[in-house]
PDB file of C-alpha atoms in Angstrom:
ATOM      1  CA  UNK A   1      34.510 -52.731 163.797  1.00  0.00           C
ATOM      2  CA  UNK A   2      33.011 -55.295 166.123  1.00  0.00           C
ATOM      3  CA  UNK A   3      34.079 -57.245 169.157  1.00  0.00           C
ATOM      4  CA  UNK A   4      32.828 -59.112 172.190  1.00  0.00           C
ATOM      5  CA  UNK A   5      30.470 -57.805 174.836  1.00  0.00           C
ATOM      6  CA  UNK A   6      33.484 -56.695 176.880  1.00  0.00           C
ATOM      7  CA  UNK A   7      34.770 -54.637 173.967  1.00  0.00           C
ATOM      8  CA  UNK A   8      37.591 -57.015 173.152  1.00  0.00           C
ATOM      9  CA  UNK A   9      37.964 -58.347 169.603  1.00  0.00           C
ATOM     10  CA  UNK A  10      37.245 -62.033 169.123  1.00  0.00           C
ATOM     11  CA  UNK A  11      39.645 -62.582 166.235  1.00  0.00           C
ATOM     12  CA  UNK A  12      42.693 -60.474 165.444  1.00  0.00           C
ATOM     13  CA  UNK A  13      44.252 -60.174 162.011  1.00  0.00           C
ATOM     14  CA  UNK A  14      47.682 -59.585 163.490  1.00  0.00           C
ATOM     15  CA  UNK A  15      49.545 -58.906 166.709  1.00  0.00           C
ATOM     16  CA  UNK A  16      52.906 -57.238 167.282  1.00  0.00           C
ATOM     17  CA  UNK A  17      54.925 -58.402 170.276  1.00  0.00           C
ATOM     18  CA  UNK A  18      58.555 -58.723 171.306  1.00  0.00           C
ATOM     19  CA  UNK A  19      58.728 -61.824 169.074  1.00  0.00           C
ATOM     20  CA  UNK A  20      57.744 -59.885 165.954  1.00  0.00           C
ATOM     21  CA  UNK A  21      54.637 -59.610 163.790  1.00  0.00           C
ATOM     22  CA  UNK A  22      52.289 -62.593 164.041  1.00  0.00           C
ATOM     23  CA  UNK A  23      49.301 -62.748 161.707  1.00  0.00           C
ATOM     24  CA  UNK A  24      46.750 -64.991 160.049  1.00  0.00           C
ATOM     25  CA  UNK A  25      46.405 -65.092 156.278  1.00  0.00           C
ATOM     26  CA  UNK A  26      44.727 -67.391 153.777  1.00  0.00           C
ATOM     27  CA  UNK A  27      46.934 -70.336 152.865  1.00  0.00           C
ATOM     28  CA  UNK A  28      46.579 -73.024 150.223  1.00  0.00           C
ATOM     29  CA  UNK A  29      46.177 -76.243 152.273  1.00  0.00           C
ATOM     30  CA  UNK A  30      47.943 -78.292 149.601  1.00  0.00           C
ATOM     31  CA  UNK A  31      50.915 -75.920 149.560  1.00  0.00           C
ATOM     32  CA  UNK A  32      51.112 -76.092 153.354  1.00  0.00           C
ATOM     33  CA  UNK A  33      51.009 -79.900 153.271  1.00  0.00           C
ATOM     34  CA  UNK A  34      53.670 -79.918 150.543  1.00  0.00           C
ATOM     35  CA  UNK A  35      56.083 -77.909 152.683  1.00  0.00           C
ATOM     36  CA  UNK A  36      55.411 -80.288 155.570  1.00  0.00           C
ATOM     37  CA  UNK A  37      56.394 -83.114 153.235  1.00  0.00           C
ATOM     38  CA  UNK A  38      59.561 -81.254 152.227  1.00  0.00           C
ATOM     39  CA  UNK A  39      60.519 -80.774 155.884  1.00  0.00           C
ATOM     40  CA  UNK A  40      58.121 -81.564 158.758  1.00  0.00           C
ATOM     41  CA  UNK A  41      57.313 -78.335 160.590  1.00  0.00           C
ATOM     42  CA  UNK A  42      57.700 -75.973 157.636  1.00  0.00           C
ATOM     43  CA  UNK A  43      53.976 -76.078 156.885  1.00  0.00           C
ATOM     44  CA  UNK A  44      53.237 -74.998 160.443  1.00  0.00           C
ATOM     45  CA  UNK A  45      55.694 -72.102 160.136  1.00  0.00           C
ATOM     46  CA  UNK A  46      53.602 -70.836 157.222  1.00  0.00           C
ATOM     47  CA  UNK A  47      50.559 -70.852 159.518  1.00  0.00           C
ATOM     48  CA  UNK A  48      52.328 -68.911 162.280  1.00  0.00           C
ATOM     49  CA  UNK A  49      52.328 -71.937 164.616  1.00  0.00           C
ATOM     50  CA  UNK A  50      55.946 -71.485 165.636  1.00  0.00           C
ATOM     51  CA  UNK A  51      56.174 -73.682 168.733  1.00  0.00           C
ATOM     52  CA  UNK A  52      54.718 -76.832 167.211  1.00  0.00           C
ATOM     53  CA  UNK A  53      56.672 -76.150 164.000  1.00  0.00           C
ATOM     54  CA  UNK A  54      59.933 -75.981 165.939  1.00  0.00           C
ATOM     55  CA  UNK A  55      59.092 -79.206 167.770  1.00  0.00           C
ATOM     56  CA  UNK A  56      58.407 -80.974 164.465  1.00  0.00           C
ATOM     57  CA  UNK A  57      61.642 -79.757 162.857  1.00  0.00           C
ATOM     58  CA  UNK A  58      63.624 -81.024 165.835  1.00  0.00           C
ATOM     59  CA  UNK A  59      61.777 -84.353 165.661  1.00  0.00           C
ATOM     60  CA  UNK A  60      62.562 -84.582 161.928  1.00  0.00           C
ATOM     61  CA  UNK A  61      66.293 -84.102 162.434  1.00  0.00           C
ATOM     62  CA  UNK A  62      66.441 -86.441 165.445  1.00  0.00           C
ATOM     63  CA  UNK A  63      64.362 -89.262 163.944  1.00  0.00           C
ATOM     64  CA  UNK A  64      66.015 -88.973 160.547  1.00  0.00           C
ATOM     65  CA  UNK A  65      69.481 -89.152 162.079  1.00  0.00           C
ATOM     66  CA  UNK A  66      68.712 -92.120 164.324  1.00  0.00           C
ATOM     67  CA  UNK A  67      66.876 -94.017 161.574  1.00  0.00           C
ATOM     68  CA  UNK A  68      69.533 -93.087 158.969  1.00  0.00           C
ATOM     69  CA  UNK A  69      66.856 -92.211 156.433  1.00  0.00           C
ATOM     70  CA  UNK A  70      69.006 -89.825 154.387  1.00  0.00           C
ATOM     71  CA  UNK A  71      71.760 -92.404 153.967  1.00  0.00           C
ATOM     72  CA  UNK A  72      69.162 -94.926 152.793  1.00  0.00           C
ATOM     73  CA  UNK A  73      67.899 -92.387 150.244  1.00  0.00           C
ATOM     74  CA  UNK A  74      71.412 -91.934 148.873  1.00  0.00           C
ATOM     75  CA  UNK A  75      71.896 -95.688 148.484  1.00  0.00           C
ATOM     76  CA  UNK A  76      68.448 -96.053 146.897  1.00  0.00           C
ATOM     77  CA  UNK A  77      69.175 -93.316 144.349  1.00  0.00           C
ATOM     78  CA  UNK A  78      72.474 -95.083 143.592  1.00  0.00           C
ATOM     79  CA  UNK A  79      70.669 -98.369 142.931  1.00  0.00           C
ATOM     80  CA  UNK A  80      71.967-100.090 146.093  1.00  0.00           C
ATOM     81  CA  UNK A  81      68.537-101.098 147.387  1.00  0.00           C
ATOM     82  CA  UNK A  82      69.812-103.993 149.494  1.00  0.00           C
ATOM     83  CA  UNK A  83      72.294-101.760 151.308  1.00  0.00           C
ATOM     84  CA  UNK A  84      69.604 -99.113 151.744  1.00  0.00           C
ATOM     85  CA  UNK A  85      67.319-101.641 153.434  1.00  0.00           C
ATOM     86  CA  UNK A  86      70.105-102.882 155.692  1.00  0.00           C
ATOM     87  CA  UNK A  87      71.218 -99.460 156.895  1.00  0.00           C
ATOM     88  CA  UNK A  88      67.800 -98.258 158.068  1.00  0.00           C
ATOM     89  CA  UNK A  89      67.029 -98.748 161.766  1.00  0.00           C
ATOM     90  CA  UNK A  90      63.389 -99.947 161.801  1.00  0.00           C
ATOM     91  CA  UNK A  91      62.775 -98.810 165.378  1.00  0.00           C
ATOM     92  CA  UNK A  92      63.424 -95.157 164.603  1.00  0.00           C
ATOM     93  CA  UNK A  93      62.146 -95.402 161.029  1.00  0.00           C
ATOM     94  CA  UNK A  94      58.689 -96.203 162.401  1.00  0.00           C
ATOM     95  CA  UNK A  95      58.790 -93.103 164.616  1.00  0.00           C
ATOM     96  CA  UNK A  96      60.052 -91.029 161.704  1.00  0.00           C
ATOM     97  CA  UNK A  97      57.155 -92.199 159.535  1.00  0.00           C
ATOM     98  CA  UNK A  98      54.636 -91.220 162.223  1.00  0.00           C
ATOM     99  CA  UNK A  99      56.127 -87.740 162.646  1.00  0.00           C
ATOM    100  CA  UNK A 100      56.242 -87.251 158.874  1.00  0.00           C
ATOM    101  CA  UNK A 101      52.617 -88.247 158.283  1.00  0.00           C
ATOM    102  CA  UNK A 102      51.352 -86.396 161.352  1.00  0.00           C
ATOM    103  CA  UNK A 103      53.056 -83.177 160.241  1.00  0.00           C
ATOM    104  CA  UNK A 104      51.430 -83.366 156.806  1.00  0.00           C
ATOM    105  CA  UNK A 105      47.966 -84.193 158.140  1.00  0.00           C
ATOM    106  CA  UNK A 106      47.983 -81.625 160.946  1.00  0.00           C
ATOM    107  CA  UNK A 107      49.282 -78.808 158.747  1.00  0.00           C
ATOM    108  CA  UNK A 108      46.616 -79.532 156.120  1.00  0.00           C
ATOM    109  CA  UNK A 109      43.872 -79.650 158.756  1.00  0.00           C
ATOM    110  CA  UNK A 110      45.172 -76.488 160.431  1.00  0.00           C
ATOM    111  CA  UNK A 111      45.285 -74.672 157.088  1.00  0.00           C
ATOM    112  CA  UNK A 112      41.598 -75.403 156.488  1.00  0.00           C
ATOM    113  CA  UNK A 113      40.688 -74.092 159.939  1.00  0.00           C
ATOM    114  CA  UNK A 114      43.014 -71.124 159.506  1.00  0.00           C
ATOM    115  CA  UNK A 115      41.213 -70.067 156.326  1.00  0.00           C
ATOM    116  CA  UNK A 116      37.864 -70.088 158.132  1.00  0.00           C
ATOM    117  CA  UNK A 117      39.298 -67.874 160.877  1.00  0.00           C
ATOM    118  CA  UNK A 118      40.757 -65.515 158.282  1.00  0.00           C
ATOM    119  CA  UNK A 119      37.309 -64.945 156.788  1.00  0.00           C
ATOM    120  CA  UNK A 120      35.820 -64.206 160.207  1.00  0.00           C
ATOM    121  CA  UNK A 121      38.693 -61.871 161.102  1.00  0.00           C
ATOM    122  CA  UNK A 122      38.208 -59.976 157.838  1.00  0.00           C
ATOM    123  CA  UNK A 123      34.517 -59.506 158.626  1.00  0.00           C
ATOM    124  CA  UNK A 124      35.268 -58.359 162.177  1.00  0.00           C
ATOM    125  CA  UNK A 125      37.955 -55.982 160.865  1.00  0.00           C
ATOM    126  CA  UNK A 126      39.568 -55.207 164.211  1.00  0.00           C
ATOM    127  CA  UNK A 127      42.044 -52.346 164.464  1.00  0.00           C
ATOM    128  CA  UNK A 128      45.603 -53.330 163.539  1.00  0.00           C
ATOM    129  CA  UNK A 129      48.346 -52.095 165.855  1.00  0.00           C
ATOM    130  CA  UNK A 130      51.286 -50.795 163.761  1.00  0.00           C
ATOM    131  CA  UNK A 131      53.881 -50.264 166.490  1.00  0.00           C
ATOM    132  CA  UNK A 132      55.390 -52.029 169.513  1.00  0.00           C
ATOM    133  CA  UNK A 133      58.060 -50.945 171.972  1.00  0.00           C
ATOM    134  CA  UNK A 134      59.309 -53.557 174.427  1.00  0.00           C
ATOM    135  CA  UNK A 135      62.169 -53.804 176.876  1.00  0.00           C
ATOM    136  CA  UNK A 136      64.451 -55.463 174.348  1.00  0.00           C
ATOM    137  CA  UNK A 137      62.912 -54.883 170.913  1.00  0.00           C
ATOM    138  CA  UNK A 138      61.060 -52.369 168.747  1.00  0.00           C
ATOM    139  CA  UNK A 139      58.769 -53.744 166.038  1.00  0.00           C
ATOM    140  CA  UNK A 140      56.563 -51.933 163.541  1.00  0.00           C
ATOM    141  CA  UNK A 141      54.718 -52.413 160.287  1.00  0.00           C
ATOM    142  CA  UNK A 142      56.506 -51.054 157.243  1.00  0.00           C
ATOM    143  CA  UNK A 143      56.749 -51.604 153.514  1.00  0.00           C
ATOM    144  CA  UNK A 144      59.082 -54.500 152.771  1.00  0.00           C
ATOM    145  CA  UNK A 145      60.735 -55.764 149.595  1.00  0.00           C
ATOM    146  CA  UNK A 146      59.838 -59.446 149.073  1.00  0.00           C
ATOM    147  CA  UNK A 147      62.737 -59.780 146.633  1.00  0.00           C
ATOM    148  CA  UNK A 148      65.241 -58.519 149.205  1.00  0.00           C
ATOM    149  CA  UNK A 149      63.844 -60.899 151.827  1.00  0.00           C
ATOM    150  CA  UNK A 150      64.224 -63.834 149.429  1.00  0.00           C
ATOM    151  CA  UNK A 151      67.779 -62.817 148.472  1.00  0.00           C
ATOM    152  CA  UNK A 152      68.805 -62.489 152.130  1.00  0.00           C
ATOM    153  CA  UNK A 153      67.477 -65.984 152.874  1.00  0.00           C
ATOM    154  CA  UNK A 154      69.226 -67.368 149.805  1.00  0.00           C
ATOM    155  CA  UNK A 155      72.521 -65.909 151.009  1.00  0.00           C
ATOM    156  CA  UNK A 156      72.107 -67.355 154.504  1.00  0.00           C
ATOM    157  CA  UNK A 157      68.812 -68.908 155.676  1.00  0.00           C
ATOM    158  CA  UNK A 158      67.417 -66.891 158.570  1.00  0.00           C
ATOM    159  CA  UNK A 159      68.548 -63.494 157.321  1.00  0.00           C
ATOM    160  CA  UNK A 160      65.262 -63.020 155.473  1.00  0.00           C
ATOM    161  CA  UNK A 161      63.408 -63.753 158.710  1.00  0.00           C
ATOM    162  CA  UNK A 162      65.606 -61.208 160.482  1.00  0.00           C
ATOM    163  CA  UNK A 163      64.623 -58.669 157.812  1.00  0.00           C
ATOM    164  CA  UNK A 164      60.971 -59.456 158.567  1.00  0.00           C
ATOM    165  CA  UNK A 165      61.438 -58.964 162.338  1.00  0.00           C
ATOM    166  CA  UNK A 166      61.046 -62.649 163.290  1.00  0.00           C
ATOM    167  CA  UNK A 167      64.069 -62.599 165.577  1.00  0.00           C
ATOM    168  CA  UNK A 168      63.549 -65.965 167.286  1.00  0.00           C
ATOM    169  CA  UNK A 169      62.916 -67.807 164.034  1.00  0.00           C
ATOM    170  CA  UNK A 170      65.883 -66.067 162.417  1.00  0.00           C
ATOM    171  CA  UNK A 171      68.240 -67.140 165.200  1.00  0.00           C
ATOM    172  CA  UNK A 172      66.894 -70.703 165.062  1.00  0.00           C
ATOM    173  CA  UNK A 173      67.275 -70.940 161.280  1.00  0.00           C
ATOM    174  CA  UNK A 174      70.756 -69.413 161.237  1.00  0.00           C
ATOM    175  CA  UNK A 175      71.947 -71.735 164.006  1.00  0.00           C
ATOM    176  CA  UNK A 176      70.750 -74.847 162.205  1.00  0.00           C
ATOM    177  CA  UNK A 177      72.129 -73.682 158.850  1.00  0.00           C
ATOM    178  CA  UNK A 178      75.535 -73.235 160.453  1.00  0.00           C
ATOM    179  CA  UNK A 179      75.228 -76.774 161.850  1.00  0.00           C
ATOM    180  CA  UNK A 180      74.298 -78.165 158.434  1.00  0.00           C
ATOM    181  CA  UNK A 181      77.114 -76.469 156.524  1.00  0.00           C
ATOM    182  CA  UNK A 182      79.630 -77.478 159.206  1.00  0.00           C
ATOM    183  CA  UNK A 183      78.642 -81.145 159.500  1.00  0.00           C
ATOM    184  CA  UNK A 184      78.134 -81.604 155.749  1.00  0.00           C
ATOM    185  CA  UNK A 185      81.474 -79.945 154.846  1.00  0.00           C
ATOM    186  CA  UNK A 186      79.546 -78.089 152.144  1.00  0.00           C
ATOM    187  CA  UNK A 187      81.594 -74.883 152.037  1.00  0.00           C
ATOM    188  CA  UNK A 188      84.910 -76.745 152.191  1.00  0.00           C
ATOM    189  CA  UNK A 189      83.784 -79.060 149.386  1.00  0.00           C
ATOM    190  CA  UNK A 190      82.613 -76.075 147.332  1.00  0.00           C
ATOM    191  CA  UNK A 191      86.019 -74.438 147.753  1.00  0.00           C
ATOM    192  CA  UNK A 192      87.805 -77.603 146.627  1.00  0.00           C
ATOM    193  CA  UNK A 193      85.465 -77.759 143.638  1.00  0.00           C
ATOM    194  CA  UNK A 194      86.477 -74.216 142.666  1.00  0.00           C
ATOM    195  CA  UNK A 195      90.117 -75.327 142.818  1.00  0.00           C
ATOM    196  CA  UNK A 196      89.288 -78.157 140.411  1.00  0.00           C
ATOM    197  CA  UNK A 197      89.587 -81.008 142.928  1.00  0.00           C
ATOM    198  CA  UNK A 198      86.313 -82.637 141.907  1.00  0.00           C
ATOM    199  CA  UNK A 199      86.966 -86.128 143.286  1.00  0.00           C
ATOM    200  CA  UNK A 200      88.258 -84.829 146.616  1.00  0.00           C
ATOM    201  CA  UNK A 201      85.360 -82.367 146.836  1.00  0.00           C
ATOM    202  CA  UNK A 202      82.880 -85.226 146.466  1.00  0.00           C
ATOM    203  CA  UNK A 203      84.652 -87.303 149.111  1.00  0.00           C
ATOM    204  CA  UNK A 204      84.437 -84.462 151.626  1.00  0.00           C
ATOM    205  CA  UNK A 205      80.652 -84.227 151.478  1.00  0.00           C
ATOM    206  CA  UNK A 206      78.610 -85.962 154.186  1.00  0.00           C
ATOM    207  CA  UNK A 207      75.291 -86.822 152.507  1.00  0.00           C
ATOM    208  CA  UNK A 208      73.250 -87.209 155.688  1.00  0.00           C
ATOM    209  CA  UNK A 209      73.560 -83.526 156.571  1.00  0.00           C
ATOM    210  CA  UNK A 210      73.750 -82.343 152.980  1.00  0.00           C
ATOM    211  CA  UNK A 211      70.278 -83.674 152.149  1.00  0.00           C
ATOM    212  CA  UNK A 212      68.678 -81.431 154.772  1.00  0.00           C
ATOM    213  CA  UNK A 213      69.981 -78.285 153.087  1.00  0.00           C
ATOM    214  CA  UNK A 214      67.835 -77.961 149.907  1.00  0.00           C
ATOM    215  CA  UNK A 215      64.577 -78.072 151.890  1.00  0.00           C
ATOM    216  CA  UNK A 216      65.915 -75.656 154.503  1.00  0.00           C
ATOM    217  CA  UNK A 217      67.130 -73.018 152.074  1.00  0.00           C
ATOM    218  CA  UNK A 218      64.017 -73.373 149.901  1.00  0.00           C
ATOM    219  CA  UNK A 219      61.690 -73.097 152.888  1.00  0.00           C
ATOM    220  CA  UNK A 220      63.552 -70.086 154.248  1.00  0.00           C
ATOM    221  CA  UNK A 221      63.329 -68.266 150.905  1.00  0.00           C
ATOM    222  CA  UNK A 222      59.621 -69.006 150.471  1.00  0.00           C
ATOM    223  CA  UNK A 223      58.723 -68.075 154.053  1.00  0.00           C
ATOM    224  CA  UNK A 224      60.652 -64.790 153.878  1.00  0.00           C
ATOM    225  CA  UNK A 225      59.064 -63.879 150.545  1.00  0.00           C
ATOM    226  CA  UNK A 226      55.422 -64.468 151.514  1.00  0.00           C
ATOM    227  CA  UNK A 227      55.939 -62.891 154.955  1.00  0.00           C
ATOM    228  CA  UNK A 228      57.110 -59.678 153.296  1.00  0.00           C
ATOM    229  CA  UNK A 229      54.054 -59.713 151.048  1.00  0.00           C
ATOM    230  CA  UNK A 230      51.762 -60.101 154.053  1.00  0.00           C
ATOM    231  CA  UNK A 231      53.519 -57.330 155.987  1.00  0.00           C
ATOM    232  CA  UNK A 232      52.871 -55.028 153.034  1.00  0.00           C
ATOM    233  CA  UNK A 233      49.201 -56.005 153.016  1.00  0.00           C
ATOM    234  CA  UNK A 234      48.859 -55.379 156.760  1.00  0.00           C
ATOM    235  CA  UNK A 235      50.608 -52.024 156.342  1.00  0.00           C
ATOM    236  CA  UNK A 236      48.053 -50.952 153.707  1.00  0.00           C
ATOM    237  CA  UNK A 237      45.090 -52.147 155.781  1.00  0.00           C
ATOM    238  CA  UNK A 238      46.341 -50.266 158.852  1.00  0.00           C
ATOM    239  CA  UNK A 239      46.771 -47.096 156.783  1.00  0.00           C
ATOM    240  CA  UNK A 240      43.186 -47.366 155.504  1.00  0.00           C
ATOM    241  CA  UNK A 241      41.865 -47.927 159.039  1.00  0.00           C
ATOM    242  CA  UNK A 242      43.804 -44.953 160.390  1.00  0.00           C
ATOM    243  CA  UNK A 243      42.702 -42.492 157.697  1.00  0.00           C
ATOM    244  CA  UNK A 244      39.083 -43.577 157.980  1.00  0.00           C
ATOM    245  CA  UNK A 245      39.174 -43.024 161.742  1.00  0.00           C
ATOM    246  CA  UNK A 246      40.852 -39.645 161.390  1.00  0.00           C
ATOM    247  CA  UNK A 247      39.039 -38.213 158.377  1.00  0.00           C
ATOM    248  CA  UNK A 248      35.986 -40.449 157.975  1.00  0.00           C
ATOM    249  CA  UNK A 249      34.591 -41.677 154.706  1.00  0.00           C
ATOM    250  CA  UNK A 250      34.556 -39.211 151.790  1.00  0.00           C
ATOM    251  CA  UNK A 251      31.264 -37.331 151.445  1.00  0.00           C
ATOM    252  CA  UNK A 252      32.109 -35.238 148.377  1.00  0.00           C
ATOM    253  CA  UNK A 253      30.081 -36.252 145.317  1.00  0.00           C
ATOM    254  CA  UNK A 254      31.037 -34.870 141.932  1.00  0.00           C
ATOM    255  CA  UNK A 255      27.989 -36.304 140.182  1.00  0.00           C
ATOM    256  CA  UNK A 256      24.543 -36.812 141.671  1.00  0.00           C
ATOM    257  CA  UNK A 257      22.328 -39.721 140.795  1.00  0.00           C
ATOM    258  CA  UNK A 258      19.550 -38.879 138.362  1.00  0.00           C
ATOM    259  CA  UNK A 259      16.404 -40.639 137.266  1.00  0.00           C
TER     260      UNK A 259
END
């Protein structure tokens, strides 16, 4: 293991704090950019850049609402292009376009830089800390089930993040999901659909808030799944580091080299 002249590592693979387990891992830049296109900020969540990701998600909801982009999409898909053009507020639509394109470009650029840092961190191979005790939280590396994490997020976005010890992100996701299902009347409409009131169920839905939901639930499932996979990888690496420090490398040779 290597570090700086002062004995401190230059690049960490992961860090456990009161916020949870933060880490760097190789990411496909195109996949990151795609999630930013699905919902600005989601690509940055995949890179562990939680503050800027949260800012971008808030900007997406605010700009989209003020510009009435989702309503325009509904009218466009229905063939009412003239009404779609009339309903959009060009002042906020311009800001929305800038946020959207910036999120895609910055997440792609950050993913490329992230992958370079991952390679350097792997070469440096600094010791991974497996345990953290704070005043309000206890976090640790453990084996996780990616399938369980995905199922939890499918049931209610944010629960998979809670399972992965990302408490702040879990609370943020669960709060916004509750806002979406409340303002879109999704659960009420689903109940009416079960009762057979198809026309009334459709009338209850509010498309502006409904259109946010597929990206949110999909992003939550994907993030929870890959986070569990990475936690498992970090757990294995930490185990290898610990056993090598405690017992050293094996010196027993069953067969000697000949010739």
